[in-house]
Amino acid sequence: MSPAEAVLRYAGDFIPSWAGAISIDLMPAVLVLILCVVYAAIRREGLPAFSTSDMTAGQLVAALQMAREVGEARQATQIQVTADDVTTGQVNAEGVKPQRGSAVEPAAIADENITSLPSARHTK
């Protein structure tokens, strides 16, 4: 077979082979680009969702209103527990239900219910 016949016969095989070779050569660049995007997202995750310079006046008012409502609900719950349960003897003055036959202090009971979560951000 002459070179001219070989070119005409195998011309259709050239483009897929060329595309495969180029994609293999560019694969490291694609992987580096993916890693750059992932690391940027990880760094951005540690930042607060809102900062004082980004919040609008409406968002600030809404946040303050929610904080006030949470504080009022917490106070109402504490007053209800203190008034109802201390008079009936179900809960002592610290808000901890006494257990029969145990000499555990209320602070130890409260601390055993707290589970600390590992921090995603490391402070220096």
PDB file of C-alpha atoms in Angstrom:
ATOM      1  CA  MET A   1       0.000   0.000   0.000  1.00  0.00           C
ATOM      2  CA  SER A   2       1.318   3.406  -0.924  1.00  0.00           C
ATOM      3  CA  PRO A   3       1.597   6.272   1.572  1.00  0.00           C
ATOM      4  CA  ALA A   4      -1.248   8.125  -0.142  1.00  0.00           C
ATOM      5  CA  GLU A   5      -3.572   5.122   0.155  1.00  0.00           C
ATOM      6  CA  ALA A   6      -2.582   4.654   3.832  1.00  0.00           C
ATOM      7  CA  VAL A   7      -3.428   8.313   4.595  1.00  0.00           C
ATOM      8  CA  LEU A   8      -6.844   7.972   2.980  1.00  0.00           C
ATOM      9  CA  ARG A   9      -7.555   4.647   4.641  1.00  0.00           C
ATOM     10  CA  TYR A  10      -6.509   5.587   8.230  1.00  0.00           C
ATOM     11  CA  ALA A  11      -7.563   9.269   8.259  1.00  0.00           C
ATOM     12  CA  GLY A  12     -10.715   8.419  10.257  1.00  0.00           C
ATOM     13  CA  ASP A  13      -8.624   6.845  13.027  1.00  0.00           C
ATOM     14  CA  PHE A  14      -6.431   9.928  13.488  1.00  0.00           C
ATOM     15  CA  ILE A  15      -8.930  12.235  15.260  1.00  0.00           C
ATOM     16  CA  PRO A  16      -9.977   9.800  18.054  1.00  0.00           C
ATOM     17  CA  SER A  17      -6.325   8.895  18.688  1.00  0.00           C
ATOM     18  CA  TRP A  18      -5.320  12.569  18.757  1.00  0.00           C
ATOM     19  CA  ALA A  19      -8.179  13.458  21.114  1.00  0.00           C
ATOM     20  CA  GLY A  20      -7.260  10.614  23.475  1.00  0.00           C
ATOM     21  CA  ALA A  21      -3.612  11.653  23.566  1.00  0.00           C
ATOM     22  CA  ILE A  22      -4.479  15.300  24.261  1.00  0.00           C
ATOM     23  CA  SER A  23      -6.936  14.352  27.044  1.00  0.00           C
ATOM     24  CA  ILE A  24      -4.293  12.196  28.726  1.00  0.00           C
ATOM     25  CA  ASP A  25      -1.791  15.068  28.503  1.00  0.00           C
ATOM     26  CA  LEU A  26      -4.279  17.546  30.008  1.00  0.00           C
ATOM     27  CA  MET A  27      -5.466  15.279  32.851  1.00  0.00           C
ATOM     28  CA  PRO A  28      -2.943  16.616  35.449  1.00  0.00           C
ATOM     29  CA  ALA A  29      -4.091  20.190  34.755  1.00  0.00           C
ATOM     30  CA  VAL A  30      -7.737  19.180  35.249  1.00  0.00           C
ATOM     31  CA  LEU A  31      -6.921  17.450  38.539  1.00  0.00           C
ATOM     32  CA  VAL A  32      -5.008  20.510  39.794  1.00  0.00           C
ATOM     33  CA  LEU A  33      -7.966  22.727  38.869  1.00  0.00           C
ATOM     34  CA  ILE A  34     -10.370  20.455  40.782  1.00  0.00           C
ATOM     35  CA  LEU A  35      -8.089  20.526  43.848  1.00  0.00           C
ATOM     36  CA  CYS A  36      -7.914  24.342  43.695  1.00  0.00           C
ATOM     37  CA  VAL A  37     -11.721  24.580  43.721  1.00  0.00           C
ATOM     38  CA  VAL A  38     -12.028  22.106  46.607  1.00  0.00           C
ATOM     39  CA  TYR A  39      -9.403  23.872  48.756  1.00  0.00           C
ATOM     40  CA  ALA A  40     -11.033  27.257  48.099  1.00  0.00           C
ATOM     41  CA  ALA A  41     -14.387  25.845  49.247  1.00  0.00           C
ATOM     42  CA  ILE A  42     -12.790  24.388  52.384  1.00  0.00           C
ATOM     43  CA  ARG A  43     -11.196  27.740  53.259  1.00  0.00           C
ATOM     44  CA  ARG A  44     -14.455  29.579  52.629  1.00  0.00           C
ATOM     45  CA  GLU A  45     -16.395  27.196  54.919  1.00  0.00           C
ATOM     46  CA  GLY A  46     -14.668  28.508  58.049  1.00  0.00           C
ATOM     47  CA  LEU A  47     -15.790  32.081  57.415  1.00  0.00           C
ATOM     48  CA  PRO A  48     -18.972  33.371  59.053  1.00  0.00           C
ATOM     49  CA  ALA A  49     -22.081  33.434  56.877  1.00  0.00           C
ATOM     50  CA  PHE A  50     -22.679  37.101  57.671  1.00  0.00           C
ATOM     51  CA  SER A  51     -20.383  39.811  58.833  1.00  0.00           C
ATOM     52  CA  THR A  52     -21.513  43.153  60.126  1.00  0.00           C
ATOM     53  CA  SER A  53     -20.434  44.871  56.922  1.00  0.00           C
ATOM     54  CA  ASP A  54     -22.466  42.466  54.747  1.00  0.00           C
ATOM     55  CA  MET A  55     -25.710  42.561  56.758  1.00  0.00           C
ATOM     56  CA  THR A  56     -28.473  44.891  55.755  1.00  0.00           C
ATOM     57  CA  ALA A  57     -30.450  46.812  58.343  1.00  0.00           C
ATOM     58  CA  GLY A  58     -33.420  44.465  57.846  1.00  0.00           C
ATOM     59  CA  GLN A  59     -31.284  41.387  58.454  1.00  0.00           C
ATOM     60  CA  LEU A  60     -29.793  42.968  61.580  1.00  0.00           C
ATOM     61  CA  VAL A  61     -33.241  43.813  62.969  1.00  0.00           C
ATOM     62  CA  ALA A  62     -34.485  40.278  62.211  1.00  0.00           C
ATOM     63  CA  ALA A  63     -31.433  38.724  63.923  1.00  0.00           C
ATOM     64  CA  LEU A  64     -31.898  40.883  67.017  1.00  0.00           C
ATOM     65  CA  GLN A  65     -35.607  40.016  67.148  1.00  0.00           C
ATOM     66  CA  MET A  66     -34.835  36.269  66.937  1.00  0.00           C
ATOM     67  CA  ALA A  67     -32.211  36.575  69.680  1.00  0.00           C
ATOM     68  CA  ARG A  68     -34.701  38.420  71.895  1.00  0.00           C
ATOM     69  CA  GLU A  69     -37.379  35.746  71.310  1.00  0.00           C
ATOM     70  CA  VAL A  70     -34.926  32.939  72.139  1.00  0.00           C
ATOM     71  CA  GLY A  71     -33.914  34.713  75.351  1.00  0.00           C
ATOM     72  CA  GLU A  72     -37.547  35.234  76.366  1.00  0.00           C
ATOM     73  CA  ALA A  73     -38.380  31.580  75.666  1.00  0.00           C
ATOM     74  CA  ARG A  74     -35.387  30.447  77.736  1.00  0.00           C
ATOM     75  CA  GLN A  75     -36.424  32.662  80.657  1.00  0.00           C
ATOM     76  CA  ALA A  76     -40.030  31.445  80.468  1.00  0.00           C
ATOM     77  CA  THR A  77     -38.857  27.820  80.511  1.00  0.00           C
ATOM     78  CA  GLN A  78     -36.567  28.418  83.491  1.00  0.00           C
ATOM     79  CA  ILE A  79     -39.317  30.200  85.429  1.00  0.00           C
ATOM     80  CA  GLN A  80     -41.803  27.408  84.685  1.00  0.00           C
ATOM     81  CA  VAL A  81     -39.359  24.655  85.765  1.00  0.00           C
ATOM     82  CA  THR A  82     -38.411  26.518  88.918  1.00  0.00           C
ATOM     83  CA  ALA A  83     -41.972  27.392  89.950  1.00  0.00           C
ATOM     84  CA  ASP A  84     -43.662  24.059  89.192  1.00  0.00           C
ATOM     85  CA  ASP A  85     -41.079  21.412  89.951  1.00  0.00           C
ATOM     86  CA  VAL A  86     -39.313  22.875  92.980  1.00  0.00           C
ATOM     87  CA  THR A  87     -42.622  23.226  94.825  1.00  0.00           C
ATOM     88  CA  THR A  88     -43.582  19.622  94.018  1.00  0.00           C
ATOM     89  CA  GLY A  89     -40.083  18.303  94.831  1.00  0.00           C
ATOM     90  CA  GLN A  90     -39.524  16.819  91.360  1.00  0.00           C
ATOM     91  CA  VAL A  91     -36.574  19.105  90.577  1.00  0.00           C
ATOM     92  CA  ASN A  92     -34.170  20.724  93.031  1.00  0.00           C
ATOM     93  CA  ALA A  93     -33.184  24.409  93.006  1.00  0.00           C
ATOM     94  CA  GLU A  94     -30.504  23.878  90.322  1.00  0.00           C
ATOM     95  CA  GLY A  95     -33.055  22.458  87.897  1.00  0.00           C
ATOM     96  CA  VAL A  96     -31.732  18.877  88.135  1.00  0.00           C
ATOM     97  CA  LYS A  97     -34.045  15.974  88.855  1.00  0.00           C
ATOM     98  CA  PRO A  98     -32.739  14.159  91.970  1.00  0.00           C
ATOM     99  CA  GLN A  99     -31.989  10.453  91.534  1.00  0.00           C
ATOM    100  CA  ARG A 100     -32.750   7.936  94.245  1.00  0.00           C
ATOM    101  CA  GLY A 101     -29.729   6.544  96.040  1.00  0.00           C
ATOM    102  CA  SER A 102     -27.175   8.646  94.179  1.00  0.00           C
ATOM    103  CA  ALA A 103     -24.800  11.144  95.691  1.00  0.00           C
ATOM    104  CA  VAL A 104     -23.910  12.767  92.361  1.00  0.00           C
ATOM    105  CA  GLU A 105     -23.706  16.544  92.409  1.00  0.00           C
ATOM    106  CA  PRO A 106     -25.990  18.468  90.018  1.00  0.00           C
ATOM    107  CA  ALA A 107     -23.011  20.055  88.218  1.00  0.00           C
ATOM    108  CA  ALA A 108     -21.616  16.596  87.382  1.00  0.00           C
ATOM    109  CA  ILE A 109     -24.971  15.520  85.966  1.00  0.00           C
ATOM    110  CA  ALA A 110     -25.213  18.637  83.828  1.00  0.00           C
ATOM    111  CA  ASP A 111     -21.627  18.232  82.551  1.00  0.00           C
ATOM    112  CA  GLU A 112     -22.096  14.601  81.546  1.00  0.00           C
ATOM    113  CA  ASN A 113     -24.850  15.639  79.125  1.00  0.00           C
ATOM    114  CA  ILE A 114     -22.540  18.010  77.228  1.00  0.00           C
ATOM    115  CA  THR A 115     -20.707  16.545  74.255  1.00  0.00           C
ATOM    116  CA  SER A 116     -18.038  18.705  72.682  1.00  0.00           C
ATOM    117  CA  LEU A 117     -17.674  18.628  68.915  1.00  0.00           C
ATOM    118  CA  PRO A 118     -14.293  18.813  67.190  1.00  0.00           C
ATOM    119  CA  SER A 119     -13.617  22.190  65.695  1.00  0.00           C
ATOM    120  CA  ALA A 120     -13.140  22.478  61.942  1.00  0.00           C
ATOM    121  CA  ARG A 121     -11.057  25.624  62.395  1.00  0.00           C
ATOM    122  CA  HIS A 122      -7.809  25.505  64.281  1.00  0.00           C
ATOM    123  CA  THR A 123      -7.004  28.706  66.116  1.00  0.00           C
ATOM    124  CA  LYS A 124      -3.402  29.687  66.654  1.00  0.00           C
TER     125      LYS A 124
END
